[in-house]
Amino acid sequence: MSVNTIAANRAGGLFHGQEQVWLFGYGSLIYKVDFPYLERRPASIRGWARRFWQGSHDHRGTPDTPGRVVTLVPAPETVCAGMAYLIGPEVFDHLDCREKNGYLRFSTEMTFSTGDHAQGLVYIATEDNAAFLGPAPEPELATQIARSVGPSGSNREYLLLLAESLRAMGESDPHVFAIERRVLALESRGARRQAG
Ligand code: SIN
C-alpha cells in the first residue's frame, strides 16, 4: 500500500527560519542528486541501521508489485554512513515529493568524516507507515529486488548503485552488500540456465 507524506512533512516545518539546512542521505539520496546544494560532505549518524524494509510503490516497484528500498531502523551503537547536503529550505518542495511514499523528516545530529558535527534532517520511513514491509530473510529480499521495476527504474539498479556508492566512499554495509551478492548470484544462475 502506498501513503503520501507530503502534507505531514510540510506541516512539520523544522526549519525555524534557517536559510540553510543540512540533509543526511543514506539511500538513493547518496547517488541520485537531482537537487541543488551548497555543500556535499560524507557523514554518518549514530543509532540507526540501514535496512531494505520499506516498500517502493512509486519509484522502484508498482502498487501491485512493490520493490524494496532502504529506511533506517533504531539500532543503538550502530553507525550509518551516508552523504550530507547543505541545501536551501525550498529544496524540500522537490524532496518531499520524491520521498512521499512513507518517509517523514526527522531532526538528527550528523558527524562529518572530518569529525565535526551538525544538526540536520533525515527522511525515515517508520514502521507505522502503510508502505512499510519490514524484515524478511535475505533470499526473499534479494528475489523481490531482482524482480521489481518501477517508474524510476529497476530495483536492482537502486541496490547496485547504493552498494557502489558506499564502496566508493570507503564504507561497508553488511546488509546491503549481502543482498547485492545474492542478487548478482541469482542473475548469474539465471544466465547459466539460459546458456545451458
Ligand atoms: C535517503 O536516501 O536518504 C532516503 C531513502 C531513499 O530515498 O532511498
PDB file of N, CA and C in Angstrom, residues 101-143:
ATOM      1  N   ASN A 101       6.494   8.445  -0.418  1.00  0.00           N
ATOM      2  CA  ASN A 101       5.888   7.143  -0.113  1.00  0.00           C
ATOM      3  C   ASN A 101       6.325   6.629   1.268  1.00  0.00           C
ATOM      4  N   GLY A 102       5.919   7.381   2.297  1.00  0.00           N
ATOM      5  CA  GLY A 102       6.130   6.896   3.655  1.00  0.00           C
ATOM      6  C   GLY A 102       7.227   7.570   4.460  1.00  0.00           C
ATOM      7  N   TYR A 103       8.054   8.402   3.819  1.00  0.00           N
ATOM      8  CA  TYR A 103       9.188   8.999   4.544  1.00  0.00           C
ATOM      9  C   TYR A 103       8.789  10.311   5.210  1.00  0.00           C
ATOM     10  N   LEU A 104       9.136  10.428   6.482  1.00  0.00           N
ATOM     11  CA  LEU A 104       8.922  11.674   7.219  1.00  0.00           C
ATOM     12  C   LEU A 104      10.283  12.264   7.564  1.00  0.00           C
ATOM     13  N   ARG A 105      10.317  13.582   7.648  1.00  0.00           N
ATOM     14  CA  ARG A 105      11.581  14.237   8.022  1.00  0.00           C
ATOM     15  C   ARG A 105      11.737  14.245   9.536  1.00  0.00           C
ATOM     16  N   PHE A 106      12.922  13.857   9.995  1.00  0.00           N
ATOM     17  CA  PHE A 106      13.243  13.899  11.427  1.00  0.00           C
ATOM     18  C   PHE A 106      14.521  14.698  11.608  1.00  0.00           C
ATOM     19  N   SER A 107      14.642  15.272  12.782  1.00  0.00           N
ATOM     20  CA  SER A 107      15.852  16.010  13.115  1.00  0.00           C
ATOM     21  C   SER A 107      16.914  15.008  13.586  1.00  0.00           C
ATOM     22  N   THR A 108      18.152  15.225  13.210  1.00  0.00           N
ATOM     23  CA  THR A 108      19.221  14.302  13.622  1.00  0.00           C
ATOM     24  C   THR A 108      20.541  15.053  13.781  1.00  0.00           C
ATOM     25  N   GLU A 109      21.404  14.487  14.600  1.00  0.00           N
ATOM     26  CA  GLU A 109      22.774  15.005  14.611  1.00  0.00           C
ATOM     27  C   GLU A 109      23.598  14.164  13.644  1.00  0.00           C
ATOM     28  N   MET A 110      24.406  14.806  12.823  1.00  0.00           N
ATOM     29  CA  MET A 110      25.281  14.054  11.927  1.00  0.00           C
ATOM     30  C   MET A 110      26.733  14.410  12.217  1.00  0.00           C
ATOM     31  N   THR A 111      27.606  13.452  11.941  1.00  0.00           N
ATOM     32  CA  THR A 111      29.044  13.667  12.130  1.00  0.00           C
ATOM     33  C   THR A 111      29.703  13.592  10.762  1.00  0.00           C
ATOM     34  N   PHE A 112      30.412  14.627  10.393  1.00  0.00           N
ATOM     35  CA  PHE A 112      31.095  14.630   9.101  1.00  0.00           C
ATOM     36  C   PHE A 112      32.353  13.769   9.191  1.00  0.00           C
ATOM     37  N   SER A 113      32.861  13.369   8.015  1.00  0.00           N
ATOM     38  CA  SER A 113      34.043  12.500   8.018  1.00  0.00           C
ATOM     39  C   SER A 113      35.247  13.227   8.627  1.00  0.00           C
ATOM     40  N   THR A 114      35.179  14.549   8.692  1.00  0.00           N
ATOM     41  CA  THR A 114      36.260  15.324   9.298  1.00  0.00           C
ATOM     42  C   THR A 114      36.147  15.385  10.828  1.00  0.00           C
ATOM     43  N   GLY A 115      35.048  14.838  11.389  1.00  0.00           N
ATOM     44  CA  GLY A 115      34.898  14.772  12.842  1.00  0.00           C
ATOM     45  C   GLY A 115      34.002  15.849  13.432  1.00  0.00           C
ATOM     46  N   ASP A 116      33.682  16.888  12.681  1.00  0.00           N
ATOM     47  CA  ASP A 116      32.794  17.918  13.227  1.00  0.00           C
ATOM     48  C   ASP A 116      31.327  17.494  13.047  1.00  0.00           C
ATOM     49  N   HIS A 117      30.450  18.155  13.794  1.00  0.00           N
ATOM     50  CA  HIS A 117      29.045  17.740  13.850  1.00  0.00           C
ATOM     51  C   HIS A 117      28.134  18.856  13.352  1.00  0.00           C
ATOM     52  N   ALA A 118      26.928  18.464  12.971  1.00  0.00           N
ATOM     53  CA  ALA A 118      25.898  19.466  12.659  1.00  0.00           C
ATOM     54  C   ALA A 118      24.543  18.833  12.916  1.00  0.00           C
ATOM     55  N   GLN A 119      23.576  19.686  13.182  1.00  0.00           N
ATOM     56  CA  GLN A 119      22.198  19.235  13.326  1.00  0.00           C
ATOM     57  C   GLN A 119      21.547  19.353  11.953  1.00  0.00           C
ATOM     58  N   GLY A 120      20.724  18.399  11.587  1.00  0.00           N
ATOM     59  CA  GLY A 120      20.090  18.479  10.275  1.00  0.00           C
ATOM     60  C   GLY A 120      18.866  17.596  10.217  1.00  0.00           C
ATOM     61  N   LEU A 121      18.459  17.267   9.004  1.00  0.00           N
ATOM     62  CA  LEU A 121      17.242  16.469   8.806  1.00  0.00           C
ATOM     63  C   LEU A 121      17.580  15.188   8.052  1.00  0.00           C
ATOM     64  N   VAL A 122      16.739  14.183   8.273  1.00  0.00           N
ATOM     65  CA  VAL A 122      16.886  12.909   7.572  1.00  0.00           C
ATOM     66  C   VAL A 122      15.484  12.381   7.298  1.00  0.00           C
ATOM     67  N   TYR A 123      15.280  11.780   6.129  1.00  0.00           N
ATOM     68  CA  TYR A 123      13.981  11.142   5.824  1.00  0.00           C
ATOM     69  C   TYR A 123      14.016   9.705   6.321  1.00  0.00           C
ATOM     70  N   ILE A 124      13.039   9.357   7.169  1.00  0.00           N
ATOM     71  CA  ILE A 124      12.938   7.981   7.678  1.00  0.00           C
ATOM     72  C   ILE A 124      11.505   7.491   7.450  1.00  0.00           C
ATOM     73  N   ALA A 125      11.383   6.258   6.960  1.00  0.00           N
ATOM     74  CA  ALA A 125      10.065   5.630   6.816  1.00  0.00           C
ATOM     75  C   ALA A 125       9.895   4.711   8.024  1.00  0.00           C
ATOM     76  N   THR A 126       9.100   5.139   8.980  1.00  0.00           N
ATOM     77  CA  THR A 126       8.974   4.374  10.225  1.00  0.00           C
ATOM     78  C   THR A 126       8.008   3.202  10.031  1.00  0.00           C
ATOM     79  N   GLU A 127       8.049   2.268  10.975  1.00  0.00           N
ATOM     80  CA  GLU A 127       7.323   1.015  10.763  1.00  0.00           C
ATOM     81  C   GLU A 127       5.806   1.186  10.766  1.00  0.00           C
ATOM     82  N   ASP A 128       5.314   2.356  11.190  1.00  0.00           N
ATOM     83  CA  ASP A 128       3.860   2.548  11.185  1.00  0.00           C
ATOM     84  C   ASP A 128       3.352   3.134   9.864  1.00  0.00           C
ATOM     85  N   ASN A 129       4.232   3.306   8.856  1.00  0.00           N
ATOM     86  CA  ASN A 129       3.718   3.830   7.588  1.00  0.00           C
ATOM     87  C   ASN A 129       3.166   2.686   6.742  1.00  0.00           C
ATOM     88  N   ALA A 130       2.161   3.019   5.918  1.00  0.00           N
ATOM     89  CA  ALA A 130       1.411   1.979   5.203  1.00  0.00           C
ATOM     90  C   ALA A 130       2.258   1.224   4.181  1.00  0.00           C
ATOM     91  N   ALA A 131       3.375   1.805   3.751  1.00  0.00           N
ATOM     92  CA  ALA A 131       4.209   1.143   2.738  1.00  0.00           C
ATOM     93  C   ALA A 131       5.333   0.307   3.359  1.00  0.00           C
ATOM     94  N   PHE A 132       5.388   0.274   4.699  1.00  0.00           N
ATOM     95  CA  PHE A 132       6.461  -0.459   5.380  1.00  0.00           C
ATOM     96  C   PHE A 132       6.274  -1.967   5.168  1.00  0.00           C
ATOM     97  N   LEU A 133       7.321  -2.654   4.743  1.00  0.00           N
ATOM     98  CA  LEU A 133       7.220  -4.107   4.530  1.00  0.00           C
ATOM     99  C   LEU A 133       7.889  -4.889   5.653  1.00  0.00           C
ATOM    100  N   GLY A 134       8.888  -4.288   6.286  1.00  0.00           N
ATOM    101  CA  GLY A 134       9.530  -4.948   7.421  1.00  0.00           C
ATOM    102  C   GLY A 134      10.565  -5.971   7.000  1.00  0.00           C
ATOM    103  N   PRO A 135      11.089  -6.689   8.001  1.00  0.00           N
ATOM    104  CA  PRO A 135      12.168  -7.637   7.721  1.00  0.00           C
ATOM    105  C   PRO A 135      11.682  -8.854   6.948  1.00  0.00           C
ATOM    106  N   ALA A 136      12.605  -9.493   6.264  1.00  0.00           N
ATOM    107  CA  ALA A 136      12.348 -10.766   5.582  1.00  0.00           C
ATOM    108  C   ALA A 136      13.709 -11.428   5.426  1.00  0.00           C
ATOM    109  N   PRO A 137      13.734 -12.750   5.266  1.00  0.00           N
ATOM    110  CA  PRO A 137      15.034 -13.415   5.071  1.00  0.00           C
ATOM    111  C   PRO A 137      15.734 -12.852   3.835  1.00  0.00           C
ATOM    112  N   GLU A 138      17.074 -12.832   3.896  1.00  0.00           N
ATOM    113  CA  GLU A 138      17.854 -12.243   2.777  1.00  0.00           C
ATOM    114  C   GLU A 138      17.503 -12.820   1.402  1.00  0.00           C
ATOM    115  N   PRO A 139      17.321 -14.148   1.281  1.00  0.00           N
ATOM    116  CA  PRO A 139      16.986 -14.659  -0.059  1.00  0.00           C
ATOM    117  C   PRO A 139      15.680 -14.060  -0.590  1.00  0.00           C
ATOM    118  N   GLU A 140      14.722 -13.820   0.314  1.00  0.00           N
ATOM    119  CA  GLU A 140      13.445 -13.215  -0.120  1.00  0.00           C
ATOM    120  C   GLU A 140      13.629 -11.758  -0.543  1.00  0.00           C
ATOM    121  N   LEU A 141      14.430 -11.043   0.236  1.00  0.00           N
ATOM    122  CA  LEU A 141      14.709  -9.641  -0.111  1.00  0.00           C
ATOM    123  C   LEU A 141      15.361  -9.592  -1.491  1.00  0.00           C
ATOM    124  N   ALA A 142      16.321 -10.481  -1.718  1.00  0.00           N
ATOM    125  CA  ALA A 142      17.055 -10.470  -2.998  1.00  0.00           C
ATOM    126  C   ALA A 142      16.120 -10.814  -4.154  1.00  0.00           C
ATOM    127  N   THR A 143      15.253 -11.794  -3.971  1.00  0.00           N
ATOM    128  CA  THR A 143      14.343 -12.191  -5.059  1.00  0.00           C
ATOM    129  C   THR A 143      13.405 -11.050  -5.403  1.00  0.00           C
TER     130      THR A 143
END
